[in-house]
Amino acid sequence: MIDHSDPVTQLAFMIVVSVVAGTFLLIAVALFRRWQQIRYGRYVHALQRKYRPVLAGILSGARSPAAIEILREMPMAELEVLLEPLFSRRKLPERSLVFFQALCLELGLIELWHSRLARGPRMAAPYSQSGASRESLGRPGMGLLLRAKSIRNLGKLRHRPSWPLLVKALDDPRAEVQFVALRALGALGAPESFPLLRERLHAVAQGNSQSPPLRGLRAAMASFDLACAPALVPSLRHGDGNVRLQGTEILRMIVSREAAFQPHLTLTAELLSPQMVELLLAALAIDANSETRARTAEIIVFLADPRATRALRNLLLDHQWFVRLRTVQALAHLRQAAAPLHVQIRGCLRDSHWQVREAAIQTLLSLGPEGTHHLYEHFLASPNHPTREQIVEVIERRGVVFELVEMYSNGANGVDARMVEQLAAESARVGLSGILRSVPPEVRLRFLSRLFSSAEAKMRFHEGTQPGLESAVSTEHVLEFLPRVAA
Amino acid sequence: MSHIRTLFEDWVTVFNLVVLSYFFLGNGIYTILMLLSLRATWVHQRQLAYQGLDALRVSPVTPPVTIVIPAWNEQDVIVDCVRTALQVDYPQLQVMVVDDGSTDSTLARLVESFGLLEMDGAYHGGLPTAPVQTYYTNPAIPSLLVVSKIRGGKPDALNAGINLCRSPYFCNIDADCLLERDSLLRLMDPVVNCTTQTVVSGGIIRILNGCETRGGRLLKVGLPQTWLERFQVVEYLRSFLFGRTGWHLLGGTLIVSGAFAVFHRETVIEAGGFSHDTVTEDMDLIVQLCQWAADNKRKIRTSFASDPVCWTECPSTLAVLANQRRRWQLGLCQTLWKHSGILFRKKYGIVGMLSFPFHSYVEGVGAVVEFLGYALVPAFIYLGMIPTRLLLVFILLGFVYGGFLSVGAVLLEELTYRRYPRFRDLVTLLIFGLLENLGYRQLVLFYRFQGVMKFLFGSRRWEKVTHVGAIAEGTP
């Protein structure tokens, strides 16, 4: 078929042959990899089956020197493979941490992980040097994976004495290793490492260094205990705006996390340090960077300082809409901080930005009866249609209308009752109809009889139906009629 | 007469050169993409071994996300799709269904299945859309919002979703999609862990046909039964595992599947949202974002990761496949034509200088070149204008090279994610990779050619791809 005198045909044919050979090579590699994987799976399975009783005994918490001796005699690689499911879990159980730390220490695993980290990226010990059998993994040159796993395991165990090695790992040339190290440092939360991380943060935020990655650094520092927060003072008073911003963000994240655990968290000068409180109120709340101001607001709400209210009031009037947004959102967290600011929050219902208005609605609803009444009063008095629509949407989505229907049908008066009548009259007829259909019939009946006892509603009712027929009208008829009443 | 023949011969020579350039350029770049993604996917997959998602799950910097599901006449799949979206493991998640004026019982099924109540809503129209009519919610499922609007097409529904969305990021998925539980966390990982603002993050689409599902959850991965669906499995692997990964590595991503992608809301609004100008609004938006960012000197990043998985139905009949491929090709041509201003403009970087020209020539014009190549070759042989042996070797080269690339994609899958657990599945995929170029590729080429013709001369409306409801059926 091949014409040897034609070089083009010959070349094309050679390419065909090469591609065919390449294709078969790819097929062979794919099949080989699958075979290798199956073999490895069988090996792990056999290992787990063999040592399951020993491991189960140890993991049950009972100290068994014989079992530990069996594990100690195992090659390190096999031991790591055996314990891998433990470390690839989301989180080790809190109560077992001390036990696992002791176990890994006793088995020499912590020493092995330390030695890998101490040797650095190029000289990570291959399994052959750590007592592993050749068949164990057979994957030479996987220094990156070994380093990363060692760091991950130390982090999962929260082995605090390992922090200097983990800080050193931040200089690893691989960004992935830096990430894992940051995560581990965050999990450890060793206070000694915090100032070192802060120095790195300054370098990265100022652009003097590219590594470790800023987001990872921020997340790691935010995982530290609130007691470490005073160490952020140099960041908060730094001349560089970006450093201040990053410092404030970290502090905000630490405070938010603490607040999630302690609903009545209060930040005092003793807890944060007087300098930090001063910085927050006198400098960061009026920082040139609006992002910094927005984050500062979220910290100030927790401050037990008489100046905090004034600072928050100013932030609620900030010229940047997202500063107002973050401030009004933050006020939802703490009732005592918000109490003197109800009027200002209510003022945010007239904000030019819809997100601020919506946040104000959410905040007032979360501030208990007093905030809710402020919201209802605004709704009843405000002629602003978009804001009224937003209020209706939020209270319906949060299920507040259910409560209102129940209260109204049980005879509640005051602003709640006026709110319900207003909702029925014009604003929330769709949602109200839907809710009335889903409540028990007796509640529905009580609600409707009360609603239609009001003169105005009765008048509207009569406008759309035959006089004298109201007693004969069924609940279903009234439900159908409700939108018309509102119209 | 001889003058006409000379002219014809000249034309044949030019045509041959065009075909050759198309062949070598296309396959050459695909080979480079394959090699690049082979390494990158390998490294990425290795990182996954120790980079747990738990930190992202609890991290305070993980931003809230809203899953937006545009739906039009999706009664068979919508409930399971919403169920699967609500089950996604993500710290601050909202799910929003935008019913785009369905005429079937899509809305009724949602209302019934999730106990939804009609509510009053406030609509803030940042992007212009058809009016939103009704809002549905259930206070017991606060993370779910269903809205019903007047029909305006998929881009319109997506824009309405963007307007209603409260989170900085939104993830749009199609109603026939099934998300893996950790897929959103994986999709957001490159967004959270990158210093440059990532405005788009795309994941991989895999084929659901043949898999076992229940209640919106994937129970068992398997290969479909029919040859048509199996070819599509190989095709998707090639397209996502090395096509998109490779372009992402080169910084020239032009296509992120609209069936599963995360977008930065504010940036999308600034860039004008999803456009009605094309039938592939996802590709159009990506190009639009690249163009907008370069024009406004904004540094943005488009990311693609091959580990976040979204499972979707693929066409199981030729008619549906034809509709789908014609639409894709039509949308590609419309998008390339609409944004032709970025072609070979240095200002647009890799996208303008490499990715866009490549897609224009190989993916756009290439469909016509290849189709004409197949159609005219017999005539040229008959007229004795091409040496038969050279031609045969060349055709053979075309077939084996296509097989090489498809097998490469299967290998990539095997080296990394290995989602098809049975040995038999691997062998089947390899066989279908080899066979893909003997008929299936030509069939798809024909549909693509029809798509180009439709762009040039025909109707440009959206052709609906009907779903058989593989999610709902639960069995292959």
Coordinates of C-alpha atoms in Angstrom, one line a residue, chain A residues 84-466:
Chain A
E84 CA -5.0 6.5 57.7
P85 CA -8.8 6.2 58.0
L86 CA -8.4 7.8 61.4
F87 CA -6.7 10.9 60.1
S88 CA -8.7 11.3 57.0
R89 CA -11.8 11.7 59.2
R90 CA -13.2 15.2 59.4
K91 CA -12.2 15.6 63.0
L92 CA -10.8 13.4 65.7
P93 CA -13.1 13.1 68.7
E94 CA -12.2 15.6 71.3
R95 CA -12.1 13.2 74.2
S96 CA -9.8 10.8 72.4
L97 CA -7.1 13.4 71.4
V98 CA -4.9 12.8 74.4
F99 CA -5.1 9.1 74.0
F100 CA -4.3 9.3 70.2
Q101 CA -1.4 11.6 70.9
A102 CA 0.0 9.2 73.5
L103 CA -0.5 6.2 71.1
C104 CA 1.3 7.9 68.2
L105 CA 4.1 9.0 70.4
E106 CA 4.5 5.5 71.8
L107 CA 4.5 4.0 68.3
G108 CA 7.1 6.4 67.1
L109 CA 4.8 8.0 64.5
I110 CA 5.2 11.6 65.8
E111 CA 9.0 11.2 65.7
L112 CA 8.7 10.0 62.1
W113 CA 6.6 12.9 61.1
H114 CA 8.9 15.3 62.9
S115 CA 11.9 13.8 61.1
R116 CA 10.2 14.2 57.7
L117 CA 9.5 17.9 58.4
A118 CA 12.9 18.6 59.9
R119 CA 14.6 17.2 56.8
G120 CA 12.7 19.5 54.6
P121 CA 11.2 19.1 51.1
R122 CA 14.1 17.4 49.2
M123 CA 15.1 14.9 51.8
A124 CA 11.8 13.6 53.0
A125 CA 12.5 10.1 54.3
P126 CA 11.4 7.4 51.8
Y127 CA 9.7 4.5 53.4
S128 CA 12.7 2.3 52.7
Q129 CA 14.6 4.3 55.3
S130 CA 11.9 4.2 57.9
G131 CA 11.5 0.5 58.3
A132 CA 8.9 0.1 55.6
S133 CA 8.7 -3.0 53.4
R134 CA 9.2 -2.6 49.7
E135 CA 5.7 -3.8 48.9
S136 CA 4.2 -1.3 51.3
L137 CA 3.5 1.5 48.9
G138 CA 6.3 1.3 46.4
R139 CA 5.9 5.0 45.6
P140 CA 9.3 6.7 45.7
G141 CA 9.6 10.4 45.2
M142 CA 6.4 11.3 46.9
G143 CA 8.0 13.7 49.3
L144 CA 5.3 16.3 48.9
L145 CA 2.6 13.8 49.9
L146 CA 4.5 12.5 52.8
R147 CA 5.3 16.0 54.1
A148 CA 1.7 17.1 53.7
K149 CA 0.3 14.0 55.4
S150 CA 2.7 14.4 58.3
I151 CA 1.7 18.0 58.8
R152 CA -2.0 17.1 58.5
N153 CA -1.6 14.3 61.1
L154 CA 0.1 16.6 63.6
G155 CA -2.6 19.1 63.1
K156 CA -5.3 16.6 63.6
L157 CA -3.7 15.4 66.8
R158 CA -3.2 19.0 67.9
H159 CA 0.3 18.2 69.0
R160 CA 1.3 21.6 70.3
P161 CA 5.0 20.9 70.7
S162 CA 5.2 20.5 67.0
W163 CA 4.5 24.2 66.2
P164 CA 8.1 25.3 65.5
L165 CA 8.3 22.6 62.8
L166 CA 4.9 23.6 61.4
V167 CA 6.0 27.3 61.2
K168 CA 9.1 26.1 59.4
A169 CA 7.0 24.3 57.0
L170 CA 5.5 27.6 55.9
D171 CA 8.8 28.1 54.0
D172 CA 8.2 25.0 52.0
P173 CA 8.4 25.7 48.3
R174 CA 5.1 24.0 47.6
A175 CA 2.0 26.2 48.3
E176 CA 0.0 23.0 49.1
V177 CA 2.3 22.2 51.9
Q178 CA 2.1 25.8 53.2
F179 CA -1.7 25.5 53.2
V180 CA -1.7 22.3 55.2
A181 CA 0.8 23.8 57.6
L182 CA -1.4 26.9 58.1
R183 CA -4.4 24.7 58.7
A184 CA -2.4 22.6 61.2
L185 CA -1.2 25.7 63.0
G186 CA -4.7 27.0 63.2
A187 CA -5.9 23.7 64.7
L188 CA -3.0 23.7 67.2
G189 CA -3.6 27.3 68.3
A190 CA -0.3 27.5 70.0
P191 CA 0.0 31.1 71.3
E192 CA 3.7 31.1 70.7
S193 CA 3.2 30.8 67.0
F194 CA 0.8 33.7 66.7
P195 CA 3.3 36.5 66.7
L196 CA 5.3 34.6 64.0
L197 CA 2.2 34.3 61.9
R198 CA 1.5 38.0 62.4
E199 CA 4.9 38.9 61.1
R200 CA 4.3 36.8 58.0
L201 CA 0.9 38.5 57.6
H202 CA 2.6 41.9 57.6
A203 CA 5.0 40.8 54.9
V204 CA 2.3 39.3 52.7
A205 CA -0.2 42.2 53.2
Q206 CA 2.5 44.7 52.3
G207 CA 3.4 42.8 49.2
N208 CA 7.0 42.0 50.5
S209 CA 6.3 38.3 50.2
Q210 CA 4.0 36.0 48.2
S211 CA 3.8 33.2 50.6
P212 CA 2.2 31.8 52.6
P213 CA -1.2 32.5 50.9
L214 CA -3.0 35.4 52.5
R215 CA -6.4 33.7 52.8
G216 CA -4.9 30.6 54.4
L217 CA -2.9 32.8 56.8
R218 CA -6.0 34.8 57.7
A219 CA -8.1 31.6 58.3
A220 CA -5.3 30.1 60.4
M221 CA -4.9 33.2 62.6
A222 CA -8.7 33.4 63.0
S223 CA -8.7 29.9 64.5
F224 CA -6.7 31.1 67.5
D225 CA -8.2 31.7 70.8
L226 CA -9.5 35.1 71.8
A227 CA -6.7 35.3 74.4
C228 CA -4.3 35.7 71.5
A229 CA -6.1 38.8 70.1
P230 CA -4.0 41.4 72.0
A231 CA -1.1 40.2 69.9
L232 CA -2.8 41.8 66.9
V233 CA -2.3 45.4 68.3
P234 CA 0.8 45.9 66.1
S235 CA -1.3 45.0 63.0
L236 CA -4.1 47.3 64.0
R237 CA -1.8 50.3 64.5
H238 CA 0.3 49.6 61.5
G239 CA 1.0 52.4 59.0
D240 CA 0.0 50.3 56.0
G241 CA -3.8 50.3 55.4
N242 CA -3.9 46.8 54.1
V243 CA -2.2 45.4 57.2
R244 CA -4.7 47.2 59.4
L245 CA -7.5 45.8 57.3
Q246 CA -6.2 42.2 57.5
G247 CA -5.6 42.6 61.3
T248 CA -9.1 43.9 61.8
E249 CA -10.6 41.1 59.7
I250 CA -8.8 38.4 61.7
L251 CA -9.9 40.0 65.0
R252 CA -13.5 40.2 63.6
M253 CA -13.4 36.5 62.7
I254 CA -12.1 35.5 66.2
V255 CA -14.7 37.6 67.9
S256 CA -17.5 36.2 65.6
R257 CA -16.5 32.7 66.4
E258 CA -16.4 33.3 70.1
A259 CA -19.8 35.0 69.9
A260 CA -21.3 32.0 68.3
F261 CA -20.3 29.9 71.3
Q262 CA -21.1 32.6 73.9
P263 CA -24.3 34.4 73.1
H264 CA -23.6 37.0 75.8
L265 CA -20.0 37.7 74.9
T266 CA -18.7 41.0 76.1
L267 CA -15.3 42.4 75.1
T268 CA -13.6 44.2 77.9
A269 CA -10.3 46.1 78.0
E270 CA -8.9 43.3 80.2
L271 CA -9.8 40.8 77.5
L272 CA -8.5 42.7 74.5
S273 CA -6.1 45.1 76.2
P274 CA -6.7 48.8 76.7
Q275 CA -4.6 49.8 73.6
M276 CA -6.7 47.6 71.4
V277 CA -10.0 49.0 72.7
E278 CA -8.6 52.5 72.2
L279 CA -7.5 51.7 68.6
L280 CA -10.9 50.2 67.7
L281 CA -12.9 53.2 69.0
A282 CA -10.6 56.1 68.2
A283 CA -8.8 55.0 65.1
L284 CA -10.3 52.0 63.2
A285 CA -13.9 53.2 63.5
I286 CA -12.9 56.2 61.5
D287 CA -10.2 54.6 59.3
A288 CA -9.8 55.9 55.8
N289 CA -10.5 52.4 54.4
S290 CA -14.2 51.7 54.4
E291 CA -13.6 47.9 54.5
T292 CA -11.7 48.4 57.8
R293 CA -14.6 50.5 59.2
A294 CA -17.1 47.9 58.3
R295 CA -15.2 45.2 60.0
T296 CA -14.6 47.4 63.1
A297 CA -18.3 47.8 63.5
E298 CA -18.7 44.1 63.9
I299 CA -16.2 44.1 66.7
I300 CA -17.4 47.2 68.5
V301 CA -20.9 45.8 69.0
F302 CA -19.4 43.5 71.6
L303 CA -17.4 46.1 73.4
A304 CA -18.3 47.0 76.9
D305 CA -17.3 50.7 76.6
P306 CA -19.6 53.7 76.9
R307 CA -18.1 55.2 73.7
A308 CA -19.2 52.2 71.6
T309 CA -22.7 53.4 71.2
R310 CA -21.6 56.7 69.7
A311 CA -19.1 55.0 67.4
L312 CA -21.9 52.6 66.2
R313 CA -24.3 55.5 65.7
N314 CA -21.7 57.2 63.4
L315 CA -21.1 54.0 61.5
L316 CA -24.8 53.6 60.9
L317 CA -24.6 57.0 59.2
D318 CA -21.5 56.2 57.2
H319 CA -21.4 57.4 53.6
Q320 CA -20.5 53.9 52.3
W321 CA -23.6 51.7 52.1
F322 CA -21.8 48.5 53.0
V323 CA -20.4 50.0 56.2
R324 CA -24.0 50.8 57.2
L325 CA -25.0 47.3 56.1
R326 CA -22.4 45.5 58.1
T327 CA -23.1 47.7 61.2
V328 CA -26.8 47.1 61.1
Q329 CA -26.3 43.4 60.6
A330 CA -23.8 43.3 63.5
L331 CA -26.3 44.9 65.8
A332 CA -28.6 41.9 65.4
H333 CA -26.1 39.8 67.4
L334 CA -26.3 41.7 70.6
R335 CA -29.4 43.1 72.2
Q336 CA -27.7 45.3 74.8
A337 CA -25.6 47.0 72.2
A338 CA -28.6 47.6 70.0
A339 CA -30.9 48.8 72.7
P340 CA -29.9 52.5 72.7
L341 CA -29.8 52.4 68.9
H342 CA -33.3 51.2 68.0
V343 CA -34.2 54.6 66.6
Q344 CA -31.1 54.6 64.4
I345 CA -31.8 51.1 63.2
R346 CA -35.3 52.1 62.4
G347 CA -33.8 55.0 60.5
C348 CA -32.0 52.5 58.3
L349 CA -35.4 51.3 57.1
R350 CA -35.4 54.5 55.1
D351 CA -31.9 53.9 53.7
S352 CA -31.3 54.4 50.0
H353 CA -29.9 50.9 49.6
W354 CA -32.3 48.0 49.7
Q355 CA -29.8 45.7 51.3
V356 CA -29.4 48.0 54.2
R357 CA -33.2 48.3 54.6
E358 CA -33.5 44.5 54.5
A359 CA -30.7 44.1 57.1
A360 CA -32.5 46.6 59.3
I361 CA -35.7 44.6 59.1
Q362 CA -33.9 41.4 60.0
T363 CA -32.1 43.1 62.9
L364 CA -35.2 44.6 64.3
L365 CA -36.9 41.3 64.2
S366 CA -34.1 39.6 66.0
L367 CA -34.1 42.2 68.8
G368 CA -37.1 40.8 70.4
P369 CA -40.5 42.4 71.1
E370 CA -39.2 45.9 71.3
G371 CA -37.4 45.8 68.0
T372 CA -40.4 44.0 66.4
H373 CA -42.7 46.8 67.6
H374 CA -40.4 49.4 66.2
L375 CA -40.6 47.6 62.9
Y376 CA -44.4 47.3 63.0
E377 CA -44.8 51.0 63.9
H378 CA -42.6 51.9 60.9
F379 CA -44.7 49.7 58.7
L380 CA -47.9 51.2 59.9
A381 CA -46.7 54.8 59.6
S382 CA -44.5 54.6 56.5
P383 CA -45.9 55.6 53.1
N384 CA -42.8 54.1 51.4
H385 CA -44.1 51.2 49.3
P386 CA -40.8 49.4 48.5
T387 CA -39.9 49.3 52.2
R388 CA -43.3 48.0 53.2
E389 CA -43.0 45.3 50.5
Q390 CA -39.6 44.3 51.9
I391 CA -41.0 44.2 55.5
V392 CA -43.8 41.9 54.3
E393 CA -41.4 39.6 52.5
V394 CA -39.1 39.2 55.4
I395 CA -41.8 38.6 58.0
E396 CA -43.4 36.1 55.8
R397 CA -40.2 34.2 55.0
R398 CA -39.3 34.1 58.7
G399 CA -42.7 32.8 59.6
V400 CA -43.6 35.8 61.7
V401 CA -47.0 36.0 60.1
F402 CA -47.9 32.6 61.5
E403 CA -47.3 34.1 65.0
L404 CA -49.3 37.2 64.2
V405 CA -52.2 35.1 62.9
E406 CA -52.2 33.1 66.1
M407 CA -51.9 36.1 68.3
Y408 CA -54.7 37.9 66.5
S409 CA -57.0 35.0 66.6
N410 CA -56.3 34.7 70.4
G411 CA -57.4 38.3 70.9
A412 CA -54.1 40.2 71.0
N413 CA -54.4 44.0 70.7
G414 CA -52.2 46.9 70.1
V415 CA -49.6 47.2 67.4
D416 CA -49.7 43.5 66.6
A417 CA -53.4 43.7 65.9
R418 CA -53.1 46.8 63.8
M419 CA -50.3 45.1 61.9
V420 CA -52.4 42.1 61.1
E421 CA -55.3 44.3 59.9
Q422 CA -53.0 46.3 57.8
L423 CA -51.5 43.2 56.3
A424 CA -54.9 41.9 55.5
A425 CA -56.0 45.2 54.1
E426 CA -53.4 45.8 51.6
S427 CA -49.9 44.4 51.9
A428 CA -49.7 40.8 52.5
R429 CA -52.9 39.4 51.2
V430 CA -51.2 36.6 49.2
G431 CA -49.1 35.4 52.0
L432 CA -51.9 35.8 54.5
S433 CA -54.3 33.8 52.4
G434 CA -51.8 31.0 52.1
I435 CA -51.1 30.9 55.8
L436 CA -54.8 31.0 56.7
R437 CA -55.3 28.0 54.5
S438 CA -52.6 26.1 56.4
V439 CA -53.7 26.9 60.0
P440 CA -56.2 24.8 61.9
P441 CA -59.9 25.6 61.0
E442 CA -60.8 26.9 64.4
V443 CA -57.9 29.4 64.4
R444 CA -58.9 30.4 60.9
L445 CA -62.4 31.0 61.9
R446 CA -61.5 33.0 65.0
F447 CA -59.1 35.0 62.9
L448 CA -61.6 35.8 60.2
S449 CA -64.5 36.6 62.6
R450 CA -62.3 39.0 64.4
L451 CA -60.9 40.5 61.3
F452 CA -64.4 41.1 59.8
S453 CA -65.7 42.5 63.0
S454 CA -63.7 45.7 62.3
A455 CA -65.8 48.4 60.7
E456 CA -63.4 49.1 57.9
A457 CA -63.0 45.5 56.8
K458 CA -66.7 45.0 57.1
M459 CA -67.4 47.9 54.9
R460 CA -65.0 46.6 52.3
F461 CA -66.6 43.2 52.7
H462 CA -70.0 44.6 52.0
E463 CA -68.8 46.4 48.9
G464 CA -68.1 43.1 47.2
T465 CA -71.0 40.9 48.3
Q466 CA -74.7 40.9 48.8

